[in-house]
Tab-separated table of C-alpha atoms in Angstrom:
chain	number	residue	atom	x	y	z
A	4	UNK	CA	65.194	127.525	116.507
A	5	UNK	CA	63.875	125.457	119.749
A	6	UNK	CA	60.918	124.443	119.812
A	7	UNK	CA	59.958	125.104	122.870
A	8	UNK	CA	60.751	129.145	121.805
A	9	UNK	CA	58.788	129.116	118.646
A	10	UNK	CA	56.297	130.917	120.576
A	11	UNK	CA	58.551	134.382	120.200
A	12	UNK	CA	57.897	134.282	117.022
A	13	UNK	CA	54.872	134.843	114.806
A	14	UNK	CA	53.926	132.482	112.281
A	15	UNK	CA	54.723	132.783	108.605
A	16	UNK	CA	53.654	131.227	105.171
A	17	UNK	CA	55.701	130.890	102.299
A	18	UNK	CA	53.969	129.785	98.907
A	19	UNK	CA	55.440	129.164	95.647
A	20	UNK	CA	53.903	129.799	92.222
A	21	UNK	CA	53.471	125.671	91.656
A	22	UNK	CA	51.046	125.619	95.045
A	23	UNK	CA	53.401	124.320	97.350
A	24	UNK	CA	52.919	125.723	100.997
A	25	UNK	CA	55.574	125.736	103.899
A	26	UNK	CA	54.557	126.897	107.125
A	27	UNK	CA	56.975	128.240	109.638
A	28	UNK	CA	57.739	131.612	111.928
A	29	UNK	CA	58.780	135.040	110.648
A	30	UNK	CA	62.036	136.561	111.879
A	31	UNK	CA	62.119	139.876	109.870
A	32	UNK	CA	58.975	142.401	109.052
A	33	UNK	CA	55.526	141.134	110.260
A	34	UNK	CA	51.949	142.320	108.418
A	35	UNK	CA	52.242	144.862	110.870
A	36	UNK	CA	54.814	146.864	108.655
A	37	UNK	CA	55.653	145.004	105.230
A	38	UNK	CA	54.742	141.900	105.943
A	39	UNK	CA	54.881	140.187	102.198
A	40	UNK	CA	56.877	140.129	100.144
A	41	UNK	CA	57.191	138.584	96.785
A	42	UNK	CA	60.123	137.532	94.156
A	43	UNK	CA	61.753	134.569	91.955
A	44	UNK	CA	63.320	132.339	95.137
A	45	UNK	CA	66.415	130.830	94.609
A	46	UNK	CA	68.990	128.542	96.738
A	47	UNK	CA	72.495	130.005	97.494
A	48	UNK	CA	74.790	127.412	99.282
A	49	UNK	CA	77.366	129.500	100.790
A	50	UNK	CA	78.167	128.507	104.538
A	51	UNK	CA	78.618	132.277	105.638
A	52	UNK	CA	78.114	135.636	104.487
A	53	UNK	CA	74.722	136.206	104.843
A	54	UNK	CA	74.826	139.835	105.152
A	55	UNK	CA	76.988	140.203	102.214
A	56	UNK	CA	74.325	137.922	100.772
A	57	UNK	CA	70.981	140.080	101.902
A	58	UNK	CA	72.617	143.328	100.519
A	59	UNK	CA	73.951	142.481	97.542
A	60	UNK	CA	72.147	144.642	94.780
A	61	UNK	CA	72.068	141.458	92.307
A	62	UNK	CA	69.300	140.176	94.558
A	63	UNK	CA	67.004	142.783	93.748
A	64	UNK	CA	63.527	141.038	93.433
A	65	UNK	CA	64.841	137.644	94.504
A	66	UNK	CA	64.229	135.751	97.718
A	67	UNK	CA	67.335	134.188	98.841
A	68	UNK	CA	67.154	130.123	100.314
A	69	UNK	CA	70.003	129.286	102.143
A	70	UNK	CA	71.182	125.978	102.337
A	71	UNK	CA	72.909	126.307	105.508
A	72	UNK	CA	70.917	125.045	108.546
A	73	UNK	CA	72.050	127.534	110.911
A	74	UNK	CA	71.880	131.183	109.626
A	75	UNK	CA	72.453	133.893	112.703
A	76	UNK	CA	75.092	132.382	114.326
A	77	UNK	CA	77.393	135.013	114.235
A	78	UNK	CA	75.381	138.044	114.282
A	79	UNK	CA	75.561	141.360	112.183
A	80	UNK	CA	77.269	144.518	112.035
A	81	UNK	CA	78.246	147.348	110.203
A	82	UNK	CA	80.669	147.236	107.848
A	83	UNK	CA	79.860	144.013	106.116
A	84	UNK	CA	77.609	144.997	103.506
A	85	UNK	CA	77.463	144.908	100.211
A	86	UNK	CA	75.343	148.298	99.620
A	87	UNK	CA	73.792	150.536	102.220
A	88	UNK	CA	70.322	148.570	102.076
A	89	UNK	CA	69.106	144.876	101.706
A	90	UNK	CA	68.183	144.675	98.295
A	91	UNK	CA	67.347	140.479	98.356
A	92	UNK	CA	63.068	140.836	98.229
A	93	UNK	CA	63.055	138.093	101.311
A	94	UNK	CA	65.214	135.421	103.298
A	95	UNK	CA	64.466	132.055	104.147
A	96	UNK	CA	66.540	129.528	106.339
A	97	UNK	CA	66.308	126.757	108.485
A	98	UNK	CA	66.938	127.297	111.976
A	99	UNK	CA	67.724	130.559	113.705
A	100	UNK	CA	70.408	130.371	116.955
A	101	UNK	CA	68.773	132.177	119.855
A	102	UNK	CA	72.336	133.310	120.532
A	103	UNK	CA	74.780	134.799	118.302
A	104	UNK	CA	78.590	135.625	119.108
A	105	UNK	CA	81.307	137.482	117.658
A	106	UNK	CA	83.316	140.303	118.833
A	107	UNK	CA	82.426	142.514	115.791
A	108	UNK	CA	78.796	142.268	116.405
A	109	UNK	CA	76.111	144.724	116.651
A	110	UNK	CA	72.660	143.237	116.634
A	111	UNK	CA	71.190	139.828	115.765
A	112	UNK	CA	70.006	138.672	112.278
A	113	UNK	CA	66.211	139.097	113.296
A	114	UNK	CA	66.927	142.945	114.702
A	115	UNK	CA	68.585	143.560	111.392
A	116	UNK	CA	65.576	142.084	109.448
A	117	UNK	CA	63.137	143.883	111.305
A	118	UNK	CA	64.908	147.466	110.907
A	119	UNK	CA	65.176	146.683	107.344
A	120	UNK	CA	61.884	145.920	106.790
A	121	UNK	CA	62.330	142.417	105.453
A	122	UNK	CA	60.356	139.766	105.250
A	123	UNK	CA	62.213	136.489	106.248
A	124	UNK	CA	60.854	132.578	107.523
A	125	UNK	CA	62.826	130.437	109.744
A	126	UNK	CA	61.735	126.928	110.567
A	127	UNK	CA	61.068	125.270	107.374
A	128	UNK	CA	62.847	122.349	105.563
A	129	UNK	CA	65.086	124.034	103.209
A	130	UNK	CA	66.237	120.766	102.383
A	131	UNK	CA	62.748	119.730	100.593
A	132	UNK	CA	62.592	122.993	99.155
A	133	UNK	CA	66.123	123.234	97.610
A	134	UNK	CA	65.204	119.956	96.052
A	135	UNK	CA	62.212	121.383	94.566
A	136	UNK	CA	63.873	124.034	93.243
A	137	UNK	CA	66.915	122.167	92.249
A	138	UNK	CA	64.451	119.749	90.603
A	139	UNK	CA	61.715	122.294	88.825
A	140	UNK	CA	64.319	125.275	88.671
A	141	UNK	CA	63.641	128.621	90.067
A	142	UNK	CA	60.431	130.192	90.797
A	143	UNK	CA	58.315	133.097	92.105
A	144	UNK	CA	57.098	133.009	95.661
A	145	UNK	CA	55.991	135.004	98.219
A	146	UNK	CA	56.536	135.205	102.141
A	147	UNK	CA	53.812	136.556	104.684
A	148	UNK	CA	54.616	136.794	107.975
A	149	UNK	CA	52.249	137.259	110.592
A	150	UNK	CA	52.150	139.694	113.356
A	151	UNK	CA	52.417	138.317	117.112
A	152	UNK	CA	48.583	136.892	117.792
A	153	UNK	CA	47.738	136.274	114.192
A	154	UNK	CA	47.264	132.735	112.675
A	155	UNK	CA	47.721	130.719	109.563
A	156	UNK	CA	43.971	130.447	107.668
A	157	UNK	CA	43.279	129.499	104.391
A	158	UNK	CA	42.018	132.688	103.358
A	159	UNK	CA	45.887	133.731	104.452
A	160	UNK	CA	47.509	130.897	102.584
A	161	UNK	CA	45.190	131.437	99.347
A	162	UNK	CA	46.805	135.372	99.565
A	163	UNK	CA	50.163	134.523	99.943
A	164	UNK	CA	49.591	131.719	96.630
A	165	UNK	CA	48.027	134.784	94.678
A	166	UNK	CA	50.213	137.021	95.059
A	167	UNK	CA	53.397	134.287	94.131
A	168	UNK	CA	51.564	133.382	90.933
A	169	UNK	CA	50.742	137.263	90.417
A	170	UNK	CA	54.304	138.266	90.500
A	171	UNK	CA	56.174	138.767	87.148
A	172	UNK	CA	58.662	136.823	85.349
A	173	UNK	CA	62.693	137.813	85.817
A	174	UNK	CA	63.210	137.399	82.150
A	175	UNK	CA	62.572	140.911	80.293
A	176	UNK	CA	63.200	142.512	83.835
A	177	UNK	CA	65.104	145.709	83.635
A	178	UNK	CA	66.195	145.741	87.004
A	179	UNK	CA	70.104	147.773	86.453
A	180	UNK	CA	68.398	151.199	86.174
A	181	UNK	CA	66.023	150.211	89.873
A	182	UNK	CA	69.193	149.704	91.404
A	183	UNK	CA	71.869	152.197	90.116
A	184	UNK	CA	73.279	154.938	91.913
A	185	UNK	CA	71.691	158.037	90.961
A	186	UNK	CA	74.449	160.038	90.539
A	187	UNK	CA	78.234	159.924	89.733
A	188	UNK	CA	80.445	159.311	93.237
A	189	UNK	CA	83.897	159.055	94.056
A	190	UNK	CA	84.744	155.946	95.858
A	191	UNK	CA	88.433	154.896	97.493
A	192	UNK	CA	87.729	153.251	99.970
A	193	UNK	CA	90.366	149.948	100.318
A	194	UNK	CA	89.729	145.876	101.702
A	195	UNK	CA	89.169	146.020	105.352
A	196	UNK	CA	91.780	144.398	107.574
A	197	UNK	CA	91.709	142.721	110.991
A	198	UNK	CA	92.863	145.181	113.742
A	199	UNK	CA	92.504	148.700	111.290
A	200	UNK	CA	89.189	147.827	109.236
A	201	UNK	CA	88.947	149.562	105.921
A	202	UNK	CA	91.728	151.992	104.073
A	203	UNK	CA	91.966	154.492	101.824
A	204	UNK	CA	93.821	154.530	98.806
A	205	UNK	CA	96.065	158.006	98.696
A	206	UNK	CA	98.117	157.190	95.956
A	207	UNK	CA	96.237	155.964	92.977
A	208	UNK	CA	97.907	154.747	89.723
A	209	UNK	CA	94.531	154.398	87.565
A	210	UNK	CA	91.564	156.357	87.391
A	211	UNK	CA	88.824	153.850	86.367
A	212	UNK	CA	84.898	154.732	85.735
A	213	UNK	CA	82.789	151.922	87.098
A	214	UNK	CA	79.266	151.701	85.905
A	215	UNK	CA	76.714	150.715	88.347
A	216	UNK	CA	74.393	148.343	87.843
A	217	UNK	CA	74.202	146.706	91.070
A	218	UNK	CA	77.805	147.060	92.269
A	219	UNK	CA	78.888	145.478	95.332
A	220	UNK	CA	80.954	147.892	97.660
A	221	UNK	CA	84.292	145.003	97.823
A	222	UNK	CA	84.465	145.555	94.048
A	223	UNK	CA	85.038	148.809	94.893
A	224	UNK	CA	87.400	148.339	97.497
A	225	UNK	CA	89.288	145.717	95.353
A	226	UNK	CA	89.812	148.269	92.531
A	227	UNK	CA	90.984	150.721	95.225
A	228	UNK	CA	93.260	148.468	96.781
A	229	UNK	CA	95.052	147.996	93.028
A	230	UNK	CA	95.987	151.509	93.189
A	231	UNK	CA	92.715	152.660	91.254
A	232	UNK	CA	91.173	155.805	91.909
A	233	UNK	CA	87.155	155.482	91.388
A	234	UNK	CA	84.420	157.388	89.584
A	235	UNK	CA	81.322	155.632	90.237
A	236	UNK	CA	78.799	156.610	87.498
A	237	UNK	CA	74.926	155.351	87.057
A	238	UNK	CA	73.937	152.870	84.285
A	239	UNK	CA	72.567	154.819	82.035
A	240	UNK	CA	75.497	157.338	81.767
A	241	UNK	CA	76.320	157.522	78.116
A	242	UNK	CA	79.222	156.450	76.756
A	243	UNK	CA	80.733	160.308	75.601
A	244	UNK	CA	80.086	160.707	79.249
A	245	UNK	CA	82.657	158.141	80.486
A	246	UNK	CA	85.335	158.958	77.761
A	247	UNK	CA	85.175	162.705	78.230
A	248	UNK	CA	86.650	162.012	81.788
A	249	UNK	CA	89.629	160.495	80.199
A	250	UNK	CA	89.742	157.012	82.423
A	251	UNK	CA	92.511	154.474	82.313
A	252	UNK	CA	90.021	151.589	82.479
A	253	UNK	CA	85.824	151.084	82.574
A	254	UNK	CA	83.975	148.344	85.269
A	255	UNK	CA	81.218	146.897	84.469
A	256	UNK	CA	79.232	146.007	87.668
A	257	UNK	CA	77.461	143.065	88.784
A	258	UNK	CA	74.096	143.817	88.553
A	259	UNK	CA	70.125	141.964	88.791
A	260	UNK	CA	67.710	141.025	86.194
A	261	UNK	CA	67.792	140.486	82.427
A	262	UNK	CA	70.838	141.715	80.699
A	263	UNK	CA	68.992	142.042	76.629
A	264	UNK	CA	66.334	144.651	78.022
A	265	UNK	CA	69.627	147.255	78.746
A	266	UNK	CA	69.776	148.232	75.898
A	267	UNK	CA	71.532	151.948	77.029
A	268	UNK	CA	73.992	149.757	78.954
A	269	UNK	CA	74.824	147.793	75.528
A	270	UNK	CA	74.735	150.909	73.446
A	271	UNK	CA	77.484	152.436	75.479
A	272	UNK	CA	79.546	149.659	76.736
A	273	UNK	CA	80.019	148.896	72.700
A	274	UNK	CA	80.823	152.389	71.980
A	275	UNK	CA	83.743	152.341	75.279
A	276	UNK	CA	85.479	148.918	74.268
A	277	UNK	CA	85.366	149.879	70.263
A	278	UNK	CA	87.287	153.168	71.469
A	279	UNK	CA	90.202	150.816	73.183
A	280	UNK	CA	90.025	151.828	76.912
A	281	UNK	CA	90.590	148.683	78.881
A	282	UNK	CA	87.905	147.135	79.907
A	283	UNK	CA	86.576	144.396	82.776
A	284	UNK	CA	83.029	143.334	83.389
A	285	UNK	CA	81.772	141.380	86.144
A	286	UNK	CA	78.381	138.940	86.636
A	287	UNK	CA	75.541	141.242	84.659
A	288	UNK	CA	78.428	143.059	83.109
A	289	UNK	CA	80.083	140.817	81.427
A	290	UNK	CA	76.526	139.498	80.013
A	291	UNK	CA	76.305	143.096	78.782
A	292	UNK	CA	79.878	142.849	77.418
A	293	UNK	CA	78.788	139.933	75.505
A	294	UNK	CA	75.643	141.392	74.344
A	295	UNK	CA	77.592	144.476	73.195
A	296	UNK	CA	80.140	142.279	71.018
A	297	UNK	CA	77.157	140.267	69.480
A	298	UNK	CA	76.577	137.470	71.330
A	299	UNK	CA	73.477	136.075	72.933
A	300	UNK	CA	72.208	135.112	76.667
A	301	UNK	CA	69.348	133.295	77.983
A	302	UNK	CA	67.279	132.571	81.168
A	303	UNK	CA	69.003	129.245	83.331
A	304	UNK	CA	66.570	126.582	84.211
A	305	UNK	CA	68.854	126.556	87.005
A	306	UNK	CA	70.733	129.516	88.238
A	307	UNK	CA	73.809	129.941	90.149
A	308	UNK	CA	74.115	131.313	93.685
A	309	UNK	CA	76.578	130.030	96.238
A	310	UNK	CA	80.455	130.090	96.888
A	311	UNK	CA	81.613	126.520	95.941
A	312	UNK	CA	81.308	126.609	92.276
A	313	UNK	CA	84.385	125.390	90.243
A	314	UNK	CA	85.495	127.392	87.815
A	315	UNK	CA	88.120	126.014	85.227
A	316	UNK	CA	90.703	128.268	83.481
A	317	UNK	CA	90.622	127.474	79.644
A	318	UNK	CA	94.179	129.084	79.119
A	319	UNK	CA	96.176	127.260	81.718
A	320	UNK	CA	93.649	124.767	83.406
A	321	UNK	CA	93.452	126.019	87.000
A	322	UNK	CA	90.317	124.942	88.637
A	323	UNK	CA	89.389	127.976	90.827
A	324	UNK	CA	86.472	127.673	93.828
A	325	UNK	CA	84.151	130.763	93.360
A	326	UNK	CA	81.056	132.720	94.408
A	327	UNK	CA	78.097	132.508	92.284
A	328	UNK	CA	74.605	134.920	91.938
A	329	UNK	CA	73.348	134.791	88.375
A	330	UNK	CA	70.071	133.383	86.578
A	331	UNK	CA	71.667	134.477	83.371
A	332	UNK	CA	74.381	133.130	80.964
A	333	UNK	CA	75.911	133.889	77.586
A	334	UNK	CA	75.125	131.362	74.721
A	335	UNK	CA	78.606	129.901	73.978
A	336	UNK	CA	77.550	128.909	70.593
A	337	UNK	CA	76.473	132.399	70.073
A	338	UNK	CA	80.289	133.839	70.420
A	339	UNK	CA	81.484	135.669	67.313
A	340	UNK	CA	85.245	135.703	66.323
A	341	UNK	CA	86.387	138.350	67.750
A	342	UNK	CA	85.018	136.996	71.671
A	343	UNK	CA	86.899	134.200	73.303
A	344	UNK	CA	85.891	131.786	76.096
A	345	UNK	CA	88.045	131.591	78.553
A	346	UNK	CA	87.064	129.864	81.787
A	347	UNK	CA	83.661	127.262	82.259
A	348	UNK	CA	81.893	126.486	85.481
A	349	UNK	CA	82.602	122.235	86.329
A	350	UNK	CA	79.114	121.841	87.449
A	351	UNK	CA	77.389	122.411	84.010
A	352	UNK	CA	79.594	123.256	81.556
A	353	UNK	CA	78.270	126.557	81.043
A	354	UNK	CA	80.385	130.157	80.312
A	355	UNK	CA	82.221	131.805	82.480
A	356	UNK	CA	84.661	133.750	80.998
A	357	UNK	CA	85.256	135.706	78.121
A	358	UNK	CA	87.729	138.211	76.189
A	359	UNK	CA	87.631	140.133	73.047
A	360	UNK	CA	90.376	139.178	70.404
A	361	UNK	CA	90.626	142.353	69.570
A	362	UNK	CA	90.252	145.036	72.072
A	363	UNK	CA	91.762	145.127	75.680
A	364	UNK	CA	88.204	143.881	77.231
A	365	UNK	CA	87.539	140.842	79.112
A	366	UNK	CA	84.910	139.574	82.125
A	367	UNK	CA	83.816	137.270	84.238
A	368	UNK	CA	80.491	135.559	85.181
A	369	UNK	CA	80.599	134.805	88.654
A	370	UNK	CA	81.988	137.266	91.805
A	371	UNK	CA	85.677	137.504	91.833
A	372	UNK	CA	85.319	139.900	94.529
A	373	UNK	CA	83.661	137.380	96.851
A	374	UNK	CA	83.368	138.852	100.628
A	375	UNK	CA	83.566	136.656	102.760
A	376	UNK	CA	85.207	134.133	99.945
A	377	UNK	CA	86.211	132.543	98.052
A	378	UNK	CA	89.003	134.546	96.967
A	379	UNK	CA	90.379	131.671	94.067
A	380	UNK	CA	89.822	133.876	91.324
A	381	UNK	CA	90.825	137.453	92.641
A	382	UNK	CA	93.662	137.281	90.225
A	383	UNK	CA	91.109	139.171	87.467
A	384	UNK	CA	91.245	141.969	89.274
A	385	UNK	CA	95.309	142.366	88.805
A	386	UNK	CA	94.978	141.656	84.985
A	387	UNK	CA	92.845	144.524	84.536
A	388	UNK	CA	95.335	146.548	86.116
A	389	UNK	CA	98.208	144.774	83.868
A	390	UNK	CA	95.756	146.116	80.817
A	391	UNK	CA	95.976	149.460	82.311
A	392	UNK	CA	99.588	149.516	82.911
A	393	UNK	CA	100.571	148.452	79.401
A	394	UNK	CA	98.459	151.164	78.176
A	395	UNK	CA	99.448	153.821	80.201
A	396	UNK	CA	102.975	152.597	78.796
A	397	UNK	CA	102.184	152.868	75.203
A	398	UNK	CA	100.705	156.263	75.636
């Protein structure tokens, strides 16, 4: 953002629960509408994307850092989304360009944030606080942005530190059932394509049920694209639910918060992989997975959000680049013998993958599905179907 145009936009304050105080300019809701917000802010270092990023469910009561200087470049529009709302609590970036181009745009960042009703900050150093982050791990915060003719006071700035040490703790956070879908949907719907934009799957070889707990609309249209018809069903749907519709597969969605206080989600998701159905989880679903087959998870000191994580392949040693959102992770020494790790992030050694030794189930930590990309480890996707197909054969 020039300087010489900070003057278009209002101040801001962003305060973190340790008492550290940036100061910059709000580009999204002022105090005039919903002008604070609060959450656990993390860093995500993906270079583009940022509307994937803003409405993926799995942000739900986060506010998203991104790493990138220059965040607006490009615009938004309407078909890159990841749900039909932003669901990240608040955005923070370095600079916002005062011009945006590309031929599939519809409004600028700042329009979007506004209609949304999100609070965002532009014109900090993200570099000093992705360091603080990186170095304390993440934390709760809270953004205020002012409306045009307001100023930064103390009183202001000793609100805005309230309110981040006021706000709770993501561990013990249900946050699946906040999120869900509130009813069972249909969904086929295929990957969008230059020139044509999305498809529809007409001929579908699977019907698979895919629990929502957060799920990001290019899973969706990944499982579509397979030749999978979709029945999109809520998180708490129990598990005589899901097999009374006879599906060839279940998806477990990516999802926000604590995986342990699901306890519906566990119930059922151990009741649908003991009956045999294949089975693929993805992010907080294959936490759930794990905490269905009696392993254990925990809260990371520091999380993972970005799309240049490497991801190594246990069973054949392929290093795949991949897109990361979770502050969650499955205790590898907690694995029991019938759950086998299968792939391990290269930046901390810490689990990735996993499949049961004795059922047709498997996941995956990270976002295989990645929109805009990576798209490294998209080959998941075609083993569930290769589960599906062998059992449809044996039937």
């Amino acid at each position: 953002m020039l300087l010489s145009l900070q003057g278009n936009f209002p101040p801001a304050i962003l305060a973190l629960a340790d008492g550290t105080v940036f100061i910059g300019n709000s580009i999204g809701a002022s105090s005039a509408d919903a002008g604070t917000t609060v959450g656990e802010v993390v860093f995500n270092t993906a270079i583009t994307g940022y509307q994937e990023i803003l409405t993926d469910p799995s942000y739900c009561q986060q506010i998203v850092t991104l790493t990138y200087p220059h965040i607006g470049n490009y615009g938004v529009n309407t078909e890159d989304i990841e749900a039909d709302k932003v669901h990240a609590a608040g955005l923070i970036i370095k600079d916002l360009p005062l011009l945006a181009s590309n031929f599939r745009q519809t409004e600028s960042l700042s329009q979007y944030l506004v209609r949304h009703k999100t609070v965002a900050i532009a014109n900090i150093d993200t570099r000093k606080l992705t360091r603080l982050l990186r170095n304390k791990g993440a934390q709760n915060g809270a953004i205020v942005g002012l409306a045009a003719g307001e100023t930064v006071t103390q009183a202001r700035v000793d609100a805005a530190l309230a309110a981040a040490k006021a706000a709770p703790s993501m561990k013990g956070l249900d946050l699946a059932q906040v999120v869900t879908t509130p009813a069972a949907y249909p969904w086929d719907q295929t990957e969008w394509k230059l020139g044509s934009g999305y498809g529809k799957q007409e001929s579908p070889r699977f019907h698979v049920v895919a629990y929502d707990y957060g799920v990001k609309l290019n899973i969706l249209r990944m499982l579509a694209e397979r030749g999978c018809k979709l029945t999109v069903v809520p998180a708490k749907t129990p598990a005589a639910e899901v097999l009374a519709m006879n599906p060839d597969g279940v998806f477990l969605s990516n999802g926000p918060g604590d995986p342990e206080p699901c306890d519906y989600a566990i119930t059922a998701v151990r009741e649908i992989i003991d009956s045999g159905i294949p089975t693929f989880g993805i992010c907080l679903g294959h936490q759930i997975m794990a905490l269905a087959s009696g392993a254990k998870t925990f809260k990371m000191q520091h999380s993972h959000h970005g799309a240049n994580h490497p991801v190594k392949d246990l069973d054949n040693g392929r290093v795949s680049i991949t897109s990361q959102n979770h502050g969650f992770a499955v205790e590898l020494e907690s694995l029991p013998a019938n759950l086998r790790a299968t792939h391990i992030s290269l930046f901390d050694g810490t689990l990735q993958g996993l499949v049961r030794t004795d059922k047709p189930a498997f996941c995956f930590q990270g976002h295989p599905e990645a929109s805009p990309g990576p798209h490294d480890i998209a080959y998941l996707f075609d083993r569930f179907t290769a589960l599906m197909a062998t059992a449809q054969e044996k039937k």
